[in-house]
Amino acid sequence: MQEVGRVTLTQFIIDQQRKAEGATGDFSALLNDIATASKTISHAISRGCLGSEGEDPQLYLEKFAHDAMIKGDIWAGHLAGIASEAAEGFLPIPPEYPRGKYLLIFDPLNGSGNLDINFMTGTIFSVLHAPDPSRPATVEDFLQSGRNLVAAGFVLYGASTRLVYTTGQGVNGFTLDRDLGEFILTHRNMRLPETASTFAINASNERHWEPPVRRYVQELLAGKEGPRGRDFGMRWASSLIAETFRILVRGGVFLYPVDEKTREAGGRLGLIYEANPIAFIIEQAGGGAITGRNRLLDVTPSALHQRAPFIFGTKSEVERIHRYHVDYIEGRDHNSYDLPLFGSRSLFRNT
């Protein structure tokens, strides 16, 4: 029996539906279907390699998560098409199922490379309106900028299972109560702190960075003695979804910028599967999200698996990084930022 005062995800969604003029319930049902699929994935993740029966556990769980999302959402009549990061193209709704007015985009198991060390993974999802629900979906239907997102969220599988989502009216977080089998509201109206004390970047790529990124990181590493006048901590979990939740709760900034390694590919992270939904969530929580040069959500994708540079987090820090890029592009930044991270201004400098 549900405890008094506890708000379940189902209750929360229904309450939001009642406040939306003209709501039909289709969208609420879709969110509940996504939540149900994520519970199935969470259970499989908690068993680790026990269900793989001789298969590679990572490949098994990646496929399991992909199939669980498809099976959980394709049949109910809410969708016109599905695009999964694990599939080369998009998945049309089979003719035996009714076709709906939404497009579902998801990364079934983000960070699956960390499964062997029992680290956090997650499912990232976003929802768009189908441009014309009366006809079968096309690839072009999915190539909308992030400004058009109807909803976005992620489910983090770790010590506990957390679901965070937004419909453009703020960000709310839920924790799975395994005894009840329900997601319970635990993080109402999530907002990023206005100041940041940490940053996340893969320091092993320092030699490939553009000058604006090098400038920013070196200023932070200079600490109290540098231009920022205070110390910053560096984090790198090698998990986008884990970094996102940490930044939502504690603040900070995440950088996976374009550099000489990723320039040809356009960036490192998937634009529509990873960057767009996370950017939408971060902006709704009061943060900022950019490519470095532009607002991330203003980018119009040209392909399902297009890559993009991605910088997000506390708004003041993201705005500073954007200014540094503008200074560099417009030729106002004439300083040299060639000192290696682990040189005289290193984390490991002599004291």
Tab-separated table of C-alpha atoms in Angstrom:
chain	number	residue	atom	x	y	z
A	1	MET	CA	0.000	0.000	0.000
A	2	GLN	CA	1.316	3.460	-0.889
A	3	GLU	CA	2.474	5.578	2.041
A	4	VAL	CA	0.532	8.785	2.717
A	5	GLY	CA	2.179	11.852	1.224
A	6	ARG	CA	4.255	9.987	-1.348
A	7	VAL	CA	3.711	11.024	-4.954
A	8	THR	CA	4.219	8.343	-7.580
A	9	LEU	CA	5.293	9.055	-11.135
A	10	THR	CA	1.880	7.916	-12.375
A	11	GLN	CA	0.120	10.343	-10.041
A	12	PHE	CA	2.471	13.144	-11.014
A	13	ILE	CA	1.933	12.570	-14.745
A	14	ILE	CA	-1.844	12.468	-14.359
A	15	ASP	CA	-1.772	15.669	-12.296
A	16	GLN	CA	0.269	17.409	-15.010
A	17	GLN	CA	-2.145	16.100	-17.660
A	18	ARG	CA	-5.132	17.596	-15.844
A	19	LYS	CA	-3.436	20.998	-15.903
A	20	ALA	CA	-2.757	20.863	-19.665
A	21	GLU	CA	-5.568	22.278	-21.778
A	22	GLY	CA	-6.755	19.879	-24.471
A	23	ALA	CA	-4.674	16.927	-23.198
A	24	THR	CA	-5.898	13.576	-24.537
A	25	GLY	CA	-3.875	11.287	-22.283
A	26	ASP	CA	-1.762	9.861	-25.128
A	27	PHE	CA	1.369	11.637	-23.985
A	28	SER	CA	0.840	10.623	-20.339
A	29	ALA	CA	0.413	7.014	-21.404
A	30	LEU	CA	3.639	7.187	-23.455
A	31	LEU	CA	5.615	8.452	-20.443
A	32	ASN	CA	4.205	5.640	-18.327
A	33	ASP	CA	5.183	3.096	-21.003
A	34	ILE	CA	8.765	4.463	-20.984
A	35	ALA	CA	8.856	4.211	-17.184
A	36	THR	CA	7.606	0.626	-17.291
A	37	ALA	CA	10.267	-0.351	-19.841
A	38	SER	CA	12.945	1.261	-17.675
A	39	LYS	CA	11.900	-0.860	-14.693
A	40	THR	CA	12.446	-3.964	-16.806
A	41	ILE	CA	15.877	-2.700	-17.860
A	42	SER	CA	16.755	-1.789	-14.267
A	43	HIS	CA	15.992	-5.336	-13.126
A	44	ALA	CA	18.176	-6.816	-15.873
A	45	ILE	CA	21.047	-4.438	-15.063
A	46	SER	CA	20.847	-5.380	-11.378
A	47	ARG	CA	21.430	-9.027	-12.326
A	48	GLY	CA	24.565	-8.138	-14.286
A	49	CYS	CA	25.905	-11.075	-16.261
A	50	LEU	CA	23.560	-13.603	-14.621
A	51	GLY	CA	21.036	-13.450	-17.434
A	52	SER	CA	23.469	-13.460	-20.348
A	53	GLU	CA	23.910	-17.269	-20.416
A	54	GLY	CA	27.315	-17.305	-22.052
A	55	GLU	CA	26.833	-14.188	-24.183
A	56	ASP	CA	28.984	-11.089	-23.769
A	57	PRO	CA	27.200	-9.321	-20.859
A	58	GLN	CA	27.572	-5.853	-22.386
A	59	LEU	CA	26.177	-6.881	-25.762
A	60	TYR	CA	23.414	-8.859	-24.089
A	61	LEU	CA	22.292	-5.954	-21.907
A	62	GLU	CA	22.553	-3.427	-24.748
A	63	LYS	CA	20.254	-5.591	-26.857
A	64	PHE	CA	17.960	-6.262	-23.898
A	65	ALA	CA	17.554	-2.536	-23.201
A	66	HIS	CA	16.909	-1.776	-26.878
A	67	ASP	CA	14.295	-4.534	-27.161
A	68	ALA	CA	12.615	-3.571	-23.876
A	69	MET	CA	12.109	0.013	-25.041
A	70	ILE	CA	10.775	-1.095	-28.427
A	71	LYS	CA	8.423	-3.747	-27.043
A	72	GLY	CA	7.206	-1.444	-24.305
A	73	ASP	CA	6.351	1.501	-26.555
A	74	ILE	CA	5.636	0.342	-30.102
A	75	TRP	CA	2.227	-1.316	-29.680
A	76	ALA	CA	0.124	1.204	-27.728
A	77	GLY	CA	-0.791	3.600	-30.534
A	78	HIS	CA	1.016	6.683	-29.234
A	79	LEU	CA	3.912	6.681	-31.701
A	80	ALA	CA	4.442	7.374	-35.392
A	81	GLY	CA	8.029	6.109	-35.313
A	82	ILE	CA	10.996	5.210	-33.122
A	83	ALA	CA	14.698	5.980	-33.500
A	84	SER	CA	17.187	4.051	-31.343
A	85	GLU	CA	20.876	4.783	-31.049
A	86	ALA	CA	21.390	1.017	-31.298
A	87	ALA	CA	19.754	0.830	-34.748
A	88	GLU	CA	21.146	2.161	-38.016
A	89	GLY	CA	17.871	3.671	-39.226
A	90	PHE	CA	14.547	4.497	-37.634
A	91	LEU	CA	11.866	1.940	-36.812
A	92	PRO	CA	8.420	2.505	-38.383
A	93	ILE	CA	5.298	1.408	-36.556
A	94	PRO	CA	4.208	-1.997	-37.924
A	95	PRO	CA	0.884	-1.893	-39.806
A	96	GLU	CA	-0.805	-4.180	-37.263
A	97	TYR	CA	-0.448	-1.472	-34.602
A	98	PRO	CA	-2.237	1.892	-34.520
A	99	ARG	CA	-0.108	4.917	-35.395
A	100	GLY	CA	0.107	7.893	-33.032
A	101	LYS	CA	1.306	11.483	-33.151
A	102	TYR	CA	4.680	11.279	-31.387
A	103	LEU	CA	8.220	10.268	-32.300
A	104	LEU	CA	10.335	8.539	-29.658
A	105	ILE	CA	14.135	8.837	-29.753
A	106	PHE	CA	16.313	6.982	-27.271
A	107	ASP	CA	19.756	5.695	-26.352
A	108	PRO	CA	18.876	2.371	-24.698
A	109	LEU	CA	21.988	1.913	-22.548
A	110	ASN	CA	24.216	4.966	-22.425
A	111	GLY	CA	27.573	4.227	-20.792
A	112	SER	CA	27.303	0.477	-21.348
A	113	GLY	CA	31.100	0.320	-21.603
A	114	ASN	CA	31.147	0.764	-17.810
A	115	LEU	CA	29.115	-2.366	-17.096
A	116	ASP	CA	32.198	-4.504	-16.541
A	117	ILE	CA	33.228	-2.296	-13.601
A	118	ASN	CA	29.662	-2.161	-12.214
A	119	PHE	CA	29.429	1.590	-12.820
A	120	MET	CA	26.383	3.705	-13.643
A	121	THR	CA	24.613	3.398	-16.990
A	122	GLY	CA	21.305	4.760	-18.178
A	123	THR	CA	18.605	5.215	-20.776
A	124	ILE	CA	18.212	8.627	-22.416
A	125	PHE	CA	14.970	9.476	-24.228
A	126	SER	CA	13.235	12.364	-25.955
A	127	VAL	CA	9.892	12.925	-27.658
A	128	LEU	CA	8.964	14.997	-30.739
A	129	HIS	CA	5.687	15.666	-32.503
A	130	ALA	CA	5.364	13.770	-35.774
A	131	PRO	CA	5.026	16.432	-38.503
A	132	ASP	CA	2.187	14.518	-40.157
A	133	PRO	CA	0.722	11.629	-38.134
A	134	SER	CA	-1.595	10.694	-41.010
A	135	ARG	CA	1.304	9.185	-42.981
A	136	PRO	CA	4.134	6.777	-42.116
A	137	ALA	CA	7.149	8.456	-40.533
A	138	THR	CA	10.280	9.267	-42.531
A	139	VAL	CA	13.890	9.871	-41.511
A	140	GLU	CA	13.427	13.589	-42.102
A	141	ASP	CA	10.691	13.686	-39.455
A	142	PHE	CA	13.299	12.935	-36.789
A	143	LEU	CA	15.745	15.619	-37.986
A	144	GLN	CA	14.250	18.435	-35.965
A	145	SER	CA	16.246	20.821	-33.797
A	146	GLY	CA	16.111	20.350	-30.051
A	147	ARG	CA	13.921	23.450	-29.805
A	148	ASN	CA	11.022	21.236	-30.929
A	149	LEU	CA	11.316	18.653	-28.170
A	150	VAL	CA	8.069	17.870	-26.373
A	151	ALA	CA	9.803	16.007	-23.552
A	152	ALA	CA	13.176	14.597	-22.593
A	153	GLY	CA	14.481	12.494	-19.771
A	154	PHE	CA	16.849	9.832	-18.599
A	155	VAL	CA	16.863	6.852	-16.273
A	156	LEU	CA	20.034	6.317	-14.254
A	157	TYR	CA	20.791	2.729	-13.204
A	158	GLY	CA	23.102	2.706	-10.193
A	159	ALA	CA	22.864	2.014	-6.477
A	160	SER	CA	19.271	3.150	-6.950
A	161	THR	CA	17.311	3.745	-10.141
A	162	ARG	CA	16.480	7.403	-10.820
A	163	LEU	CA	14.175	8.801	-13.507
A	164	VAL	CA	14.488	12.499	-14.412
A	165	TYR	CA	12.323	14.181	-17.038
A	166	THR	CA	10.956	17.475	-18.315
A	167	THR	CA	8.070	18.474	-20.554
A	168	GLY	CA	9.279	22.066	-20.772
A	169	GLN	CA	7.745	23.010	-17.413
A	170	GLY	CA	10.722	22.379	-15.144
A	171	VAL	CA	12.611	19.220	-14.214
A	172	ASN	CA	11.528	16.591	-11.711
A	173	GLY	CA	13.287	13.483	-10.440
A	174	PHE	CA	11.936	10.159	-9.193
A	175	THR	CA	13.494	7.193	-7.393
A	176	LEU	CA	12.346	3.621	-7.964
A	177	ASP	CA	10.913	1.999	-4.838
A	178	ARG	CA	11.595	-1.638	-5.615
A	179	ASP	CA	9.192	-2.863	-2.924
A	180	LEU	CA	6.293	-0.953	-4.467
A	181	GLY	CA	7.487	-1.218	-8.065
A	182	GLU	CA	6.798	2.516	-8.396
A	183	PHE	CA	8.857	5.606	-9.121
A	184	ILE	CA	8.458	8.075	-6.227
A	185	LEU	CA	8.955	11.838	-6.527
A	186	THR	CA	12.180	12.650	-4.656
A	187	HIS	CA	13.599	15.682	-6.504
A	188	ARG	CA	10.892	18.261	-7.158
A	189	ASN	CA	11.663	21.188	-9.481
A	190	MET	CA	15.380	20.484	-9.871
A	191	ARG	CA	17.546	23.598	-10.374
A	192	LEU	CA	21.275	23.841	-10.954
A	193	PRO	CA	23.189	25.835	-8.331
A	194	GLU	CA	24.099	29.300	-9.626
A	195	THR	CA	27.812	28.841	-8.974
A	196	ALA	CA	30.063	25.926	-9.853
A	197	SER	CA	33.071	24.465	-8.086
A	198	THR	CA	33.769	21.457	-10.325
A	199	PHE	CA	34.274	20.725	-14.002
A	200	ALA	CA	34.332	17.475	-15.957
A	201	ILE	CA	36.582	16.950	-18.955
A	202	ASN	CA	38.756	14.158	-20.324
A	203	ALA	CA	42.189	15.608	-19.578
A	204	SER	CA	43.927	12.983	-21.727
A	205	ASN	CA	42.714	14.918	-24.792
A	206	GLU	CA	44.331	18.187	-23.681
A	207	ARG	CA	46.859	18.183	-26.531
A	208	HIS	CA	43.974	18.196	-29.036
A	209	TRP	CA	41.929	21.038	-27.498
A	210	GLU	CA	41.191	24.344	-29.172
A	211	PRO	CA	42.607	27.477	-27.457
A	212	PRO	CA	39.282	28.569	-25.854
A	213	VAL	CA	38.935	25.256	-24.026
A	214	ARG	CA	42.584	25.255	-22.992
A	215	ARG	CA	42.205	28.819	-21.720
A	216	TYR	CA	39.170	27.927	-19.627
A	217	VAL	CA	40.629	24.759	-18.097
A	218	GLN	CA	43.965	26.370	-17.266
A	219	GLU	CA	42.217	29.233	-15.503
A	220	LEU	CA	40.356	26.746	-13.336
A	221	LEU	CA	43.475	24.734	-12.583
A	222	ALA	CA	45.287	27.903	-11.481
A	223	GLY	CA	42.920	27.988	-8.498
A	224	LYS	CA	43.085	30.746	-5.917
A	225	GLU	CA	46.271	32.130	-7.418
A	226	GLY	CA	44.728	32.419	-10.890
A	227	PRO	CA	42.269	34.816	-12.541
A	228	ARG	CA	39.202	33.056	-11.039
A	229	GLY	CA	40.460	33.586	-7.490
A	230	ARG	CA	39.177	30.271	-6.133
A	231	ASP	CA	39.808	26.556	-6.355
A	232	PHE	CA	37.905	24.164	-8.640
A	233	GLY	CA	37.785	20.373	-8.565
A	234	MET	CA	38.033	18.210	-11.679
A	235	ARG	CA	35.815	15.170	-12.251
A	236	TRP	CA	35.648	12.677	-15.097
A	237	ALA	CA	33.364	9.662	-14.726
A	238	SER	CA	33.436	8.727	-18.438
A	239	SER	CA	29.648	8.502	-18.251
A	240	LEU	CA	27.488	11.257	-19.726
A	241	ILE	CA	24.422	10.243	-17.777
A	242	ALA	CA	26.263	10.039	-14.443
A	243	GLU	CA	27.848	13.448	-15.033
A	244	THR	CA	24.451	14.908	-15.916
A	245	PHE	CA	22.826	13.780	-12.693
A	246	ARG	CA	25.765	14.992	-10.618
A	247	ILE	CA	25.647	18.418	-12.264
A	248	LEU	CA	21.865	18.653	-11.813
A	249	VAL	CA	22.285	18.032	-8.091
A	250	ARG	CA	25.591	19.758	-7.308
A	251	GLY	CA	26.252	22.107	-10.211
A	252	GLY	CA	29.375	22.233	-12.341
A	253	VAL	CA	30.184	22.057	-16.023
A	254	PHE	CA	30.764	19.199	-18.472
A	255	LEU	CA	32.933	19.617	-21.552
A	256	TYR	CA	33.260	17.286	-24.518
A	257	PRO	CA	34.351	19.945	-27.014
A	258	VAL	CA	35.262	19.580	-30.642
A	259	ASP	CA	39.006	19.002	-30.961
A	260	GLU	CA	41.503	17.665	-33.456
A	261	LYS	CA	40.477	14.079	-32.686
A	262	THR	CA	36.755	14.591	-33.257
A	263	ARG	CA	36.654	17.485	-35.744
A	264	GLU	CA	36.193	15.296	-38.808
A	265	ALA	CA	33.318	13.401	-37.170
A	266	GLY	CA	31.722	16.666	-36.008
A	267	GLY	CA	32.064	15.852	-32.315
A	268	ARG	CA	31.961	12.910	-29.936
A	269	LEU	CA	28.365	12.597	-28.687
A	270	GLY	CA	25.195	11.796	-30.612
A	271	LEU	CA	23.231	14.985	-31.292
A	272	ILE	CA	19.683	13.625	-31.241
A	273	TYR	CA	20.218	10.613	-28.960
A	274	GLU	CA	22.379	12.176	-26.242
A	275	ALA	CA	23.064	15.901	-26.536
A	276	ASN	CA	19.587	17.249	-27.404
A	277	PRO	CA	17.677	15.576	-24.549
A	278	ILE	CA	20.367	16.402	-21.983
A	279	ALA	CA	20.546	20.013	-23.212
A	280	PHE	CA	16.759	20.362	-22.920
A	281	ILE	CA	16.832	19.043	-19.352
A	282	ILE	CA	19.755	21.265	-18.346
A	283	GLU	CA	18.169	24.411	-19.776
A	284	GLN	CA	14.888	23.621	-18.035
A	285	ALA	CA	16.850	23.337	-14.777
A	286	GLY	CA	18.342	26.802	-15.252
A	287	GLY	CA	21.631	25.810	-16.873
A	288	GLY	CA	23.168	26.312	-20.284
A	289	ALA	CA	24.134	23.983	-23.140
A	290	ILE	CA	26.279	24.877	-26.159
A	291	THR	CA	28.446	23.378	-28.867
A	292	GLY	CA	31.064	25.923	-27.909
A	293	ARG	CA	30.077	28.319	-30.640
A	294	ASN	CA	26.281	27.997	-30.615
A	295	ARG	CA	23.332	27.020	-28.447
A	296	LEU	CA	23.076	23.242	-28.739
A	297	LEU	CA	19.289	23.167	-29.151
A	298	ASP	CA	19.509	25.499	-32.172
A	299	VAL	CA	21.439	22.927	-34.226
A	300	THR	CA	19.335	21.257	-36.927
A	301	PRO	CA	20.536	17.672	-37.457
A	302	SER	CA	21.222	16.348	-40.944
A	303	ALA	CA	21.469	12.650	-40.024
A	304	LEU	CA	20.159	10.341	-37.312
A	305	HIS	CA	23.607	9.544	-35.981
A	306	GLN	CA	25.118	13.000	-36.367
A	307	ARG	CA	27.784	13.849	-33.786
A	308	ALA	CA	28.187	17.149	-31.980
A	309	PRO	CA	30.485	18.847	-29.466
A	310	PHE	CA	28.717	19.339	-26.158
A	311	ILE	CA	29.331	21.679	-23.226
A	312	PHE	CA	26.712	22.082	-20.507
A	313	GLY	CA	26.162	22.932	-16.880
A	314	THR	CA	25.983	25.955	-14.612
A	315	LYS	CA	24.835	28.839	-16.786
A	316	SER	CA	27.494	31.368	-15.782
A	317	GLU	CA	30.298	28.924	-16.585
A	318	VAL	CA	28.772	27.929	-19.931
A	319	GLU	CA	28.384	31.604	-20.850
A	320	ARG	CA	32.055	32.201	-19.982
A	321	ILE	CA	33.153	29.300	-22.202
A	322	HIS	CA	31.022	30.685	-25.027
A	323	ARG	CA	32.659	34.121	-24.623
A	324	TYR	CA	36.087	32.519	-24.858
A	325	HIS	CA	35.083	30.857	-28.131
A	326	VAL	CA	33.775	34.162	-29.488
A	327	ASP	CA	37.001	35.921	-28.459
A	328	TYR	CA	39.004	33.262	-30.270
A	329	ILE	CA	36.885	33.318	-33.432
A	330	GLU	CA	36.909	37.115	-33.631
A	331	GLY	CA	40.641	37.379	-32.985
A	332	ARG	CA	40.473	39.106	-29.602
A	333	ASP	CA	42.244	36.288	-27.771
A	334	HIS	CA	45.960	36.731	-28.389
A	335	ASN	CA	47.274	34.807	-25.383
A	336	SER	CA	49.084	31.488	-25.596
A	337	TYR	CA	47.630	28.487	-23.830
A	338	ASP	CA	50.258	25.918	-24.659
A	339	LEU	CA	51.173	24.893	-21.133
A	340	PRO	CA	50.377	21.191	-20.616
A	341	LEU	CA	47.894	20.345	-17.912
A	342	PHE	CA	50.479	18.385	-16.009
A	343	GLY	CA	53.297	20.913	-16.334
A	344	SER	CA	53.998	23.843	-14.053
A	345	ARG	CA	50.279	24.510	-13.556
A	346	SER	CA	49.442	20.868	-13.186
A	347	LEU	CA	47.247	19.023	-10.746
A	348	PHE	CA	50.497	17.381	-9.678
A	349	ARG	CA	52.709	20.491	-9.408
A	350	ASN	CA	55.349	20.619	-6.710
A	351	THR	CA	54.505	22.577	-3.578
